[in-house]
mmCIF file of C-alpha atoms (C1' of nucleotides) in Angstrom:
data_model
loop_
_atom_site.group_PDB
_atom_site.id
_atom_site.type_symbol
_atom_site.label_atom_id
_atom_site.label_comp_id
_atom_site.label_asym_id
_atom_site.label_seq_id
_atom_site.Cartn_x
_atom_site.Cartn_y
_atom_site.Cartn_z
ATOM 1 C CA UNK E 42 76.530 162.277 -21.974
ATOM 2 C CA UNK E 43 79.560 161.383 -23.976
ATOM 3 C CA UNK E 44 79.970 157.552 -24.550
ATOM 4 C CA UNK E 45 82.521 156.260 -21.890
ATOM 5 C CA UNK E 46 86.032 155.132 -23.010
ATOM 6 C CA UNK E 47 86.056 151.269 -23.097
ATOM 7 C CA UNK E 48 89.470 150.909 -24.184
ATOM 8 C CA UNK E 49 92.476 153.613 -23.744
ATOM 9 C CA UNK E 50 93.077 152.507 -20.253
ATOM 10 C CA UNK E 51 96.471 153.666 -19.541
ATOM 11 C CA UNK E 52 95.846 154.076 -15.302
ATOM 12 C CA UNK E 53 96.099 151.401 -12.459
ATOM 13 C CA UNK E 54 92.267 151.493 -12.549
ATOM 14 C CA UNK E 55 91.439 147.852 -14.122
ATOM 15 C CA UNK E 56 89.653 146.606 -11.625
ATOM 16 C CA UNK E 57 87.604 149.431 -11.014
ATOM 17 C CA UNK E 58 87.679 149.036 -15.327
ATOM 18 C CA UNK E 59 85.940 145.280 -15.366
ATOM 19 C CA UNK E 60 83.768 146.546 -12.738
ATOM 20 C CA UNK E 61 82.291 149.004 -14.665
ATOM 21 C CA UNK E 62 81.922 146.800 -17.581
ATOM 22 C CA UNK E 63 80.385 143.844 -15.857
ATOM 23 C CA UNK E 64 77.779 146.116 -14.385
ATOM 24 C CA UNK E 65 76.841 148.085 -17.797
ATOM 25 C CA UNK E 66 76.504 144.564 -19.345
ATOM 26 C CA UNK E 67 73.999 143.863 -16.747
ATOM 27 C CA UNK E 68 72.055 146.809 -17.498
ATOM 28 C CA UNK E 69 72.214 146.115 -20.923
ATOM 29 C CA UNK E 70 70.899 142.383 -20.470
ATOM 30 C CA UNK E 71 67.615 144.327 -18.763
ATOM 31 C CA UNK E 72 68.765 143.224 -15.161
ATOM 32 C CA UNK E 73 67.171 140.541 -15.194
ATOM 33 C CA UNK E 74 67.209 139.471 -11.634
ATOM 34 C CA UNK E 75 67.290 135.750 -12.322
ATOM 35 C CA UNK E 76 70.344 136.640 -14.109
ATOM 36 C CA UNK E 77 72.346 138.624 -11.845
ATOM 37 C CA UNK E 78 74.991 137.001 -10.418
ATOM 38 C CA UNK E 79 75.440 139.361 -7.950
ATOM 39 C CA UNK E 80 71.905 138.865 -6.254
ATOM 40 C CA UNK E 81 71.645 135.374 -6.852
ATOM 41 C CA UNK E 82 74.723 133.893 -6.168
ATOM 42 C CA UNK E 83 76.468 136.649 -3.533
ATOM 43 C CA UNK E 84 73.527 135.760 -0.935
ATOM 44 C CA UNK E 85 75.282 133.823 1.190
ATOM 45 C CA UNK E 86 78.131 136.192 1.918
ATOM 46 C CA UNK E 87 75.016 138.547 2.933
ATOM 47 C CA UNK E 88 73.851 136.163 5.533
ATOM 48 C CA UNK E 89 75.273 136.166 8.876
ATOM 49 C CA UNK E 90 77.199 132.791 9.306
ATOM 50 C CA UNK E 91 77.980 131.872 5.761
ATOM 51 C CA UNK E 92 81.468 133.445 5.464
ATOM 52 C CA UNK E 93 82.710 132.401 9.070
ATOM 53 C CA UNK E 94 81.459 128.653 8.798
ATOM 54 C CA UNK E 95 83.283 128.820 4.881
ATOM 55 C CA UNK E 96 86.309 130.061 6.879
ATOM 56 C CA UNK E 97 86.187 127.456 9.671
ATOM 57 C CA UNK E 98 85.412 124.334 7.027
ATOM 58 C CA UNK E 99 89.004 125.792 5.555
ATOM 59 C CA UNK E 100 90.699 123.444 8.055
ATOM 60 C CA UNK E 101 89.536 120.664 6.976
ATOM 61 C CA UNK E 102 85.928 118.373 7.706
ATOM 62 C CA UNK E 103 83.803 119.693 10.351
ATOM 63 C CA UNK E 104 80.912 118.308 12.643
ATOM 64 C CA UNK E 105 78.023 119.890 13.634
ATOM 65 C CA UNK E 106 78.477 120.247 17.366
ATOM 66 C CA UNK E 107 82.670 121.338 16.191
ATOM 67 C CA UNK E 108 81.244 124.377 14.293
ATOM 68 C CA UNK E 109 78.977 125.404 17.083
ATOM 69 C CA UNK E 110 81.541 125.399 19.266
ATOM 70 C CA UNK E 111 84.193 127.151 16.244
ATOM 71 C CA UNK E 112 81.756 129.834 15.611
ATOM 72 C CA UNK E 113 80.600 131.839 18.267
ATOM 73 C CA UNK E 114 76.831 132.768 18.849
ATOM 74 C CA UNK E 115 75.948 130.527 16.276
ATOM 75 C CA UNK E 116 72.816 128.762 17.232
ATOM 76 C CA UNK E 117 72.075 124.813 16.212
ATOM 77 C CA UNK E 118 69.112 126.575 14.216
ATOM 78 C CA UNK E 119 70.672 128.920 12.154
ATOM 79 C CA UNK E 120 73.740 126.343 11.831
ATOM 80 C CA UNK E 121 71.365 123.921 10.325
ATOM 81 C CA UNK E 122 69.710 126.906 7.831
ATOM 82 C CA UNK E 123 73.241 128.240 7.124
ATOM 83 C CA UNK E 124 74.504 124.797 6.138
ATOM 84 C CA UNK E 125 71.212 123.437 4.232
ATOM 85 C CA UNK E 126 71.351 126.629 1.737
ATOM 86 C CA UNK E 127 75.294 126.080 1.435
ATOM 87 C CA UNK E 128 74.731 122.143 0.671
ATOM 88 C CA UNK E 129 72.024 123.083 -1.613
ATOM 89 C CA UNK E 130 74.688 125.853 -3.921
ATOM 90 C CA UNK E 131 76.986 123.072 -3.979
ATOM 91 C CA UNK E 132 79.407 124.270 -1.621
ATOM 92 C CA UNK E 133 79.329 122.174 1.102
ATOM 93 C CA UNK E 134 78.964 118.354 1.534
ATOM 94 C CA UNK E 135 77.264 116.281 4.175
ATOM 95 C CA UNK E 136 78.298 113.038 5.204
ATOM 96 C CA UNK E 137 76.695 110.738 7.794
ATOM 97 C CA UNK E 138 78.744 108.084 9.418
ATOM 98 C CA UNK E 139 75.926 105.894 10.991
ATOM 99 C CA UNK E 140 78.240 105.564 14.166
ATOM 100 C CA UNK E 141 76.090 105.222 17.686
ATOM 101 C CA UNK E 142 75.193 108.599 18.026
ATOM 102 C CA UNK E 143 75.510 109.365 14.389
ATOM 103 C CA UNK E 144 77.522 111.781 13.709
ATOM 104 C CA UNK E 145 77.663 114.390 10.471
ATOM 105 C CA UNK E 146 80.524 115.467 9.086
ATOM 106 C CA UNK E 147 80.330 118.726 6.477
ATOM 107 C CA UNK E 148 83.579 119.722 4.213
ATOM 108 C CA UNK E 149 83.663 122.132 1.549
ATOM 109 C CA UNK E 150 83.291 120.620 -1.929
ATOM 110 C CA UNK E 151 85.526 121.695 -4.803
ATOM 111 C CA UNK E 152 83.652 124.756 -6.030
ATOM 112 C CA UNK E 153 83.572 125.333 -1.899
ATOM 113 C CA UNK E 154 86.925 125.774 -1.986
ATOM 114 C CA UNK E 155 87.281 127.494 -5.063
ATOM 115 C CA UNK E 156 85.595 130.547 -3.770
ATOM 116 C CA UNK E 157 87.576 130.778 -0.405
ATOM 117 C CA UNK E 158 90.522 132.272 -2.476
ATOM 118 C CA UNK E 159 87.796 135.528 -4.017
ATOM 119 C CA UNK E 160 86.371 135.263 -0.358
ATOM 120 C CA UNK E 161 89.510 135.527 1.696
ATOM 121 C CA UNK E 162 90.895 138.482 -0.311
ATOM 122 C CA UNK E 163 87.757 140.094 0.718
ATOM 123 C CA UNK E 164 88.274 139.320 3.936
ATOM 124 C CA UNK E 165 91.840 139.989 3.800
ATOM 125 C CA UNK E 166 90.696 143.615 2.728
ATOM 126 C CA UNK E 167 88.056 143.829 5.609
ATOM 127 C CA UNK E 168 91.153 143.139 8.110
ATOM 128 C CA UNK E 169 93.495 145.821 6.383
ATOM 129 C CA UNK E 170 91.282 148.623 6.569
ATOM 130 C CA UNK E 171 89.133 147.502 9.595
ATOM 131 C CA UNK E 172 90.749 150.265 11.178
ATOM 132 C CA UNK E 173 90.424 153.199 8.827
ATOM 133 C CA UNK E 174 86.641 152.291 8.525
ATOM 134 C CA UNK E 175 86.081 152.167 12.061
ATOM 135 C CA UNK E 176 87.866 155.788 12.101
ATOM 136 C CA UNK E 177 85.612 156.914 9.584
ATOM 137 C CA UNK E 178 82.500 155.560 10.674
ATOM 138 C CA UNK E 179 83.789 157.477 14.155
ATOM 139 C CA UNK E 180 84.357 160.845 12.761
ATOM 140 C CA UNK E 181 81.196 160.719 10.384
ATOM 141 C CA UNK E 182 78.856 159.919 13.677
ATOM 142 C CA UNK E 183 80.793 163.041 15.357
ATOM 143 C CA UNK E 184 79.866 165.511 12.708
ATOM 144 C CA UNK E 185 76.224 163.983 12.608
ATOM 145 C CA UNK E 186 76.136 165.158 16.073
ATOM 146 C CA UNK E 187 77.756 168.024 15.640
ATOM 147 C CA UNK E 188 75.637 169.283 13.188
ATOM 148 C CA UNK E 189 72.286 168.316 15.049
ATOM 149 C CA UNK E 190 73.535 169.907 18.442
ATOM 150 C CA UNK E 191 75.177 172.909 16.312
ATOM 151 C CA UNK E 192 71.231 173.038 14.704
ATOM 152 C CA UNK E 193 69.896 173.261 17.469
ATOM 153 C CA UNK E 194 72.126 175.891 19.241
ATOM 154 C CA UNK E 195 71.354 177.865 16.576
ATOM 155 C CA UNK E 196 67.908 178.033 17.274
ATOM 156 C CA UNK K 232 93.779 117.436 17.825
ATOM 157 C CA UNK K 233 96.977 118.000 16.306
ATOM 158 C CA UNK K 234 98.260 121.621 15.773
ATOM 159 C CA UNK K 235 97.828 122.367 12.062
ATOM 160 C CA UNK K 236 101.132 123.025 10.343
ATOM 161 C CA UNK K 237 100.952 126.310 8.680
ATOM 162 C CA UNK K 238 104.154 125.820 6.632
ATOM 163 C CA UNK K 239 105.050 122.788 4.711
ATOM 164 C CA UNK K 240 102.289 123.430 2.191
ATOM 165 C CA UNK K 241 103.197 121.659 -0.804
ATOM 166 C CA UNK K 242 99.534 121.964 -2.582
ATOM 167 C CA UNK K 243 97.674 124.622 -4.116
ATOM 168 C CA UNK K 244 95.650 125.278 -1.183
ATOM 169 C CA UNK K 245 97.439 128.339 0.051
ATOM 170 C CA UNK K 246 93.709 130.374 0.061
ATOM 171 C CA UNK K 247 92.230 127.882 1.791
ATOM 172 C CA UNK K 248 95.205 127.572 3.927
ATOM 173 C CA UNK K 249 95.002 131.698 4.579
ATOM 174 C CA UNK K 250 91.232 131.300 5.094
ATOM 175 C CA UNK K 251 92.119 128.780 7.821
ATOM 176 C CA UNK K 252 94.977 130.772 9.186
ATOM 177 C CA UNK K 253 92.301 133.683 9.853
ATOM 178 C CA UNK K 254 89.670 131.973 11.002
ATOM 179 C CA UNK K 255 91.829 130.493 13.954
ATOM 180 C CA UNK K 256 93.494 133.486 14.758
ATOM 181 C CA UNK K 257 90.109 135.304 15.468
ATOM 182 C CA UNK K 258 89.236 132.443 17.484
ATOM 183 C CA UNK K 259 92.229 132.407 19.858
ATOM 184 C CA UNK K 260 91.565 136.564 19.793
ATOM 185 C CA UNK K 261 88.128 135.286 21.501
ATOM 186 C CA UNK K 262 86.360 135.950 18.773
ATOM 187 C CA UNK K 263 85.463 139.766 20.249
ATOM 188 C CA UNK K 264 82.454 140.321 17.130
ATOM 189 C CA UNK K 265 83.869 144.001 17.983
ATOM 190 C CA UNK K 266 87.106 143.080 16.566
ATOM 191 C CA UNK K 267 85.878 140.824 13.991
ATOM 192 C CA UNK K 268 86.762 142.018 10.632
ATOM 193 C CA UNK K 269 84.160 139.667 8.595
ATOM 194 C CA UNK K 270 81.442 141.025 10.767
ATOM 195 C CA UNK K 271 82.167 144.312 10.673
ATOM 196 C CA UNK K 272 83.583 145.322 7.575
ATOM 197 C CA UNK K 273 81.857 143.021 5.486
ATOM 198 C CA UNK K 274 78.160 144.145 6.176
ATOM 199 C CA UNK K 275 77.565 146.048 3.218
ATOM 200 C CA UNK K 276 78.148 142.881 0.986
ATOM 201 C CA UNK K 277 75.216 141.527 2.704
ATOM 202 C CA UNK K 278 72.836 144.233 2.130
ATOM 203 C CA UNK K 279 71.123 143.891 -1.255
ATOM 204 C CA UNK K 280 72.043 147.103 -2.595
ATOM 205 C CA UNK K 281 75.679 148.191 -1.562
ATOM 206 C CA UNK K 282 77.740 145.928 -4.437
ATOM 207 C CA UNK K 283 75.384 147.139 -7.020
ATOM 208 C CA UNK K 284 75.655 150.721 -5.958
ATOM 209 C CA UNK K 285 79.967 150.423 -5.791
ATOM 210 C CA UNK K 286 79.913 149.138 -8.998
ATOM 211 C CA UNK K 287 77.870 151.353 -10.777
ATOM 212 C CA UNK K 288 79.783 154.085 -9.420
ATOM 213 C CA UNK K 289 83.185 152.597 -11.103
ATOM 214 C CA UNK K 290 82.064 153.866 -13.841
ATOM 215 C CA UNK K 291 82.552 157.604 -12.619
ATOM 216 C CA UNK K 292 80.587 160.125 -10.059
ATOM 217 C CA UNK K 293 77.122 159.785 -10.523
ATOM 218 C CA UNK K 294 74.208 161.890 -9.604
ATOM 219 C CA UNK K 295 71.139 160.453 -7.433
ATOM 220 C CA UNK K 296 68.870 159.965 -9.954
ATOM 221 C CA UNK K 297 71.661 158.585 -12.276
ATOM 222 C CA UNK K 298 71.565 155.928 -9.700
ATOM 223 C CA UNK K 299 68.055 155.319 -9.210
ATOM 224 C CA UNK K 300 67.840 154.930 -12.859
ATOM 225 C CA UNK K 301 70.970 152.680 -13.534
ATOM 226 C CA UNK K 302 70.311 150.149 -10.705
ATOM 227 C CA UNK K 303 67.228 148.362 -11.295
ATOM 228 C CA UNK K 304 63.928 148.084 -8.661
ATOM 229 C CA UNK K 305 65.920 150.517 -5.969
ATOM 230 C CA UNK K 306 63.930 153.102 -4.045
ATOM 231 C CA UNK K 307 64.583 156.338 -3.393
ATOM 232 C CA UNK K 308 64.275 155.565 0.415
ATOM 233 C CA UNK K 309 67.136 152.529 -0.239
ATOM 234 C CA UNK K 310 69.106 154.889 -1.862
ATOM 235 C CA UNK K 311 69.980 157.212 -0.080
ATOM 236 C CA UNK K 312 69.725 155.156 3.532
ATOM 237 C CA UNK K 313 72.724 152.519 1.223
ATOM 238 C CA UNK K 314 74.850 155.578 0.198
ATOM 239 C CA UNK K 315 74.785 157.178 3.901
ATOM 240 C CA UNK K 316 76.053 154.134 4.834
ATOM 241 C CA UNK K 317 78.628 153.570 2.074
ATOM 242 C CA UNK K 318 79.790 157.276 3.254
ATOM 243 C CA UNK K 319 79.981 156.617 6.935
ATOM 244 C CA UNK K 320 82.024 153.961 6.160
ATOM 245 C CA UNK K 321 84.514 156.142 3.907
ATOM 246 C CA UNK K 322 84.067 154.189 0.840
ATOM 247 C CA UNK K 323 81.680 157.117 -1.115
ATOM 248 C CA UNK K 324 82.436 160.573 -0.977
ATOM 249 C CA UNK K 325 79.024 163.248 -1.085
ATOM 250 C CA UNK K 326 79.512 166.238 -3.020
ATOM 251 C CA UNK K 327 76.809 169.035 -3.434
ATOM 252 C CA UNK K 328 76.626 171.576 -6.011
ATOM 253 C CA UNK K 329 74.449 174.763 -5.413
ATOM 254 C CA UNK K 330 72.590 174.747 -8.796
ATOM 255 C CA UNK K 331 68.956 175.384 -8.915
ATOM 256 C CA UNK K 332 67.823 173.262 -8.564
ATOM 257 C CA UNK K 333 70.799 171.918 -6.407
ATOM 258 C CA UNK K 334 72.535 168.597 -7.723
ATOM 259 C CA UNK K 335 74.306 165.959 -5.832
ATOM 260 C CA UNK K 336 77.682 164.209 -6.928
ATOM 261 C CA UNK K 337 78.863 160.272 -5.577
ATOM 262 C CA UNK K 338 81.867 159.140 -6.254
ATOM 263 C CA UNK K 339 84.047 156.291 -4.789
ATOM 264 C CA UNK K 340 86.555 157.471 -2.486
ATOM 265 C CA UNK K 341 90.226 156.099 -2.472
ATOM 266 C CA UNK K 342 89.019 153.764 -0.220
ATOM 267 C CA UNK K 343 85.916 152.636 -2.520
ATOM 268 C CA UNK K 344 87.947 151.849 -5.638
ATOM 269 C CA UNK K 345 90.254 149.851 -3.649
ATOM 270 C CA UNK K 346 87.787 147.314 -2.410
ATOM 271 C CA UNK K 347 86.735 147.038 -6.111
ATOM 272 C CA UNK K 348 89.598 144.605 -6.627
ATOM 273 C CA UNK K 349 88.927 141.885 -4.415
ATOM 274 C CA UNK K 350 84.746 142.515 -4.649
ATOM 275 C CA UNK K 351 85.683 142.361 -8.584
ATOM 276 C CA UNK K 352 87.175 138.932 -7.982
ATOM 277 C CA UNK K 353 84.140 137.608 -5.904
ATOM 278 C CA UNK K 354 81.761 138.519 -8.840
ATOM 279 C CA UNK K 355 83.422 137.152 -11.239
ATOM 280 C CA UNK K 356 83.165 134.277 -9.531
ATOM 281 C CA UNK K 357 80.079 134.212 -9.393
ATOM 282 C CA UNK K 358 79.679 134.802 -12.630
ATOM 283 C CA UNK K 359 81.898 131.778 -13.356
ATOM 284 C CA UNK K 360 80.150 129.712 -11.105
ATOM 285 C CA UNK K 361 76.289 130.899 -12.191
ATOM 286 C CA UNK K 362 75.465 127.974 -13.804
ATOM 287 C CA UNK K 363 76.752 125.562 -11.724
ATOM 288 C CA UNK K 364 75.208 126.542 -8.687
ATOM 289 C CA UNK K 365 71.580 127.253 -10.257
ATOM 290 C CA UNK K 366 71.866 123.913 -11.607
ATOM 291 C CA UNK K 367 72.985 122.216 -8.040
ATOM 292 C CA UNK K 368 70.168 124.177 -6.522
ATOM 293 C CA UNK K 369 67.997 122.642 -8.594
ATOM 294 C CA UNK K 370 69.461 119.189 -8.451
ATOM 295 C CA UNK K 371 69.571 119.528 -4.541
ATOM 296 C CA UNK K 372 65.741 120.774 -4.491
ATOM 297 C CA UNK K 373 64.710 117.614 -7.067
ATOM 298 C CA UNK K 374 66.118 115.410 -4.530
ATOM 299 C CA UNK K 375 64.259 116.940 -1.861
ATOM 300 C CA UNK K 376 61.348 116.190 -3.398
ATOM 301 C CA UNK K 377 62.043 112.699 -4.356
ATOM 302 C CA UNK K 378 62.707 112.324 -0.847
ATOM 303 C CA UNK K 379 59.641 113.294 0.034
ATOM 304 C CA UNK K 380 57.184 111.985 -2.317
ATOM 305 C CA UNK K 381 59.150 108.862 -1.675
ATOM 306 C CA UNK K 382 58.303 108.981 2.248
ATOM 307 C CA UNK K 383 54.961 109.350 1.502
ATOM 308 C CA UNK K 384 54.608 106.242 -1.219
ATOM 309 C CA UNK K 385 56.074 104.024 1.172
ATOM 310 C CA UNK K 386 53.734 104.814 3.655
ATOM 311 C "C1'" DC P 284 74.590 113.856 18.666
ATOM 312 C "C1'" DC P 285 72.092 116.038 15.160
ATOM 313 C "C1'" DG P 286 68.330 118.317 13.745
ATOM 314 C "C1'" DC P 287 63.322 119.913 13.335
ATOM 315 C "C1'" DA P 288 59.171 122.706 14.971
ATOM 316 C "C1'" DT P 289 57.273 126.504 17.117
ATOM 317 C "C1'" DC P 290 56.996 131.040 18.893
ATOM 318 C "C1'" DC P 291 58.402 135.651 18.785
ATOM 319 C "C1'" DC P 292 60.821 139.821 18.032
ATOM 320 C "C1'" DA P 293 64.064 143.023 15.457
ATOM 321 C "C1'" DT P 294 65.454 144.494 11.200
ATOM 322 C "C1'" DG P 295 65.129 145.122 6.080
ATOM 323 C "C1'" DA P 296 62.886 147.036 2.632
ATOM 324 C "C1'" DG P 297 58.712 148.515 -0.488
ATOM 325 C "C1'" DA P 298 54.897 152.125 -1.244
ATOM 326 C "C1'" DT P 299 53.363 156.427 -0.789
ATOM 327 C "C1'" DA P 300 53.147 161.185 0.213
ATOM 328 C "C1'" DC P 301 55.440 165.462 1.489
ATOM 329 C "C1'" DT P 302 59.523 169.335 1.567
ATOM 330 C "C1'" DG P 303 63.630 172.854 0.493
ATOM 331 C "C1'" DC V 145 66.316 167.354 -7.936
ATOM 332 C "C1'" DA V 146 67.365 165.161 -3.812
ATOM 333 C "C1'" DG V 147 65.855 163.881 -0.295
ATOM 334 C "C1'" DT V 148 62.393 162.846 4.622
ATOM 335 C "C1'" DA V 149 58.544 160.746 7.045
ATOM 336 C "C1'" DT V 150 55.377 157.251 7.932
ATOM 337 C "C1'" DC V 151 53.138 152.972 7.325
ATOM 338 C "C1'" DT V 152 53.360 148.353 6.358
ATOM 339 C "C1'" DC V 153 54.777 143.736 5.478
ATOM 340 C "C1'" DA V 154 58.273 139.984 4.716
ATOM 341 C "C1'" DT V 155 62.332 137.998 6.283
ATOM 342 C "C1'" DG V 156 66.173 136.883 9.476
ATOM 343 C "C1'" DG V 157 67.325 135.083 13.341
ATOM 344 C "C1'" DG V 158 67.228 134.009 18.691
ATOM 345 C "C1'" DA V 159 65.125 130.857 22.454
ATOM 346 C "C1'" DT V 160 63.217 126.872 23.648
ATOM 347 C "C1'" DG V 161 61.548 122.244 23.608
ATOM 348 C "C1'" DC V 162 60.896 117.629 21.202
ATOM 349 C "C1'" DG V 163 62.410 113.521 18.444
ATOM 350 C "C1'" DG V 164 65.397 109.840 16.124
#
DNA sequence: CCGCATCCCATGAGATACTG
DNA sequence: CAGTATCTCATGGGATGCGG
């Protein structure tokens, strides 16, 4: 396999470039696990809540019982889970106000609000092409079925 | 509470301004997790192989086993159930040449290499941001443990 | 009001063995 | 080579009830 091209990039393709490159670095550190970013740090986008209570903390401080109610389906357990592991990256801050109930208030720290800008592009790419993915997630199930019934008539 | 003004912005919080902008949109939408671009869209971040997989193929089509080899620990099972769902969703294009025995090409699809850019920017932030957040992790679990060892001297 | 503990189920994902 | 099939186990996450 010829050697790929790291420089003589004359196309729109940089992205797609530094992509590339960031992953064969990877490789060539061994992939160490521990030291992928990617696995390590990109968890909490994985997880369920993470992104939408991110997104809802973007207005400003937040209790407890406000998120519940900002995020729907979220229950108190998985709020508390969601919010411990973001507290624990860094990205979120807890304050208690020893008011009678106390109350908790949670607001994004600095580096939590320097990743809403990566975040919300991603998210600003899910909402453009929500609907072309939805088409083709449509048309690929069709021609799974298609295939299986047209397999089967063929019997 | 106040309406939030969404123009007058002054500071350099315009993602975290968009972020907000979103979030509160979906929520006067009802929050239908049909409609919901972040839940929909943005599953295959979550999963632990789909970024990996994406990136290696920036680098060009790649054959299964090309794949198997260049991403670390994956099974063949993982494989292929990732990339069926990468092509359902129109972001990896399946190509199969007859050869004996036969070979099998991925390659992005327009659609893959465009969601490169903004999933480029998210891990370089990570990236950016490894250090900081393995070290608050560890801070934050130190603390934890203070806390605890320090419940149980006092007792 | 905020959060923890427990129980329980659905899904994710590895290991292994088998096919066109 | 490029998958499928099956088994198995770990984790995620919902429901509920208690406690400060």
């Amino acid at each position: 396999m010829p050697k790929l091209q790291e420089s003589n990039l004359t196309e729109t393709a940089v992205p797609l470039d530094t992509a590339a490159t960031r992953f064969r670095a990877w490789q060539e550190m061994g992939f160490d696990a521990n030291r992928c970013p990617v696995r390590n740090v990109l968890d909490f986008i994985g997880d369920k809540w993470s992104t939408l209570i991110l997104m809802s903390l973007a207005g400003g401080p937040r209790r407890f019982n406000e998120i519940i109610r900002a995020v729907p389906d979220i229950s108190k357990r998985m709020l508390t889970q969601t919010l411990r592991s973001l507290e624990r990256d860094g990205l979120v801050t807890r304050h208690v106000f020893p008011t009678k109930p106390p109350s908790v208030e949670y607001r994004l720290s600095q580096l939590g609000r320097s990743v809403l800008e990566p975040l919300d592009r991603l998210v600003g790419w899910a909402e453009t092409h929500f609907a072309t993915i939805t088409r083709a997630r449509q048309q690929f199930d069709a021609n799974v079925i298609d295939e299986a019934t047209g397999a089967l008539t063929q019997k």
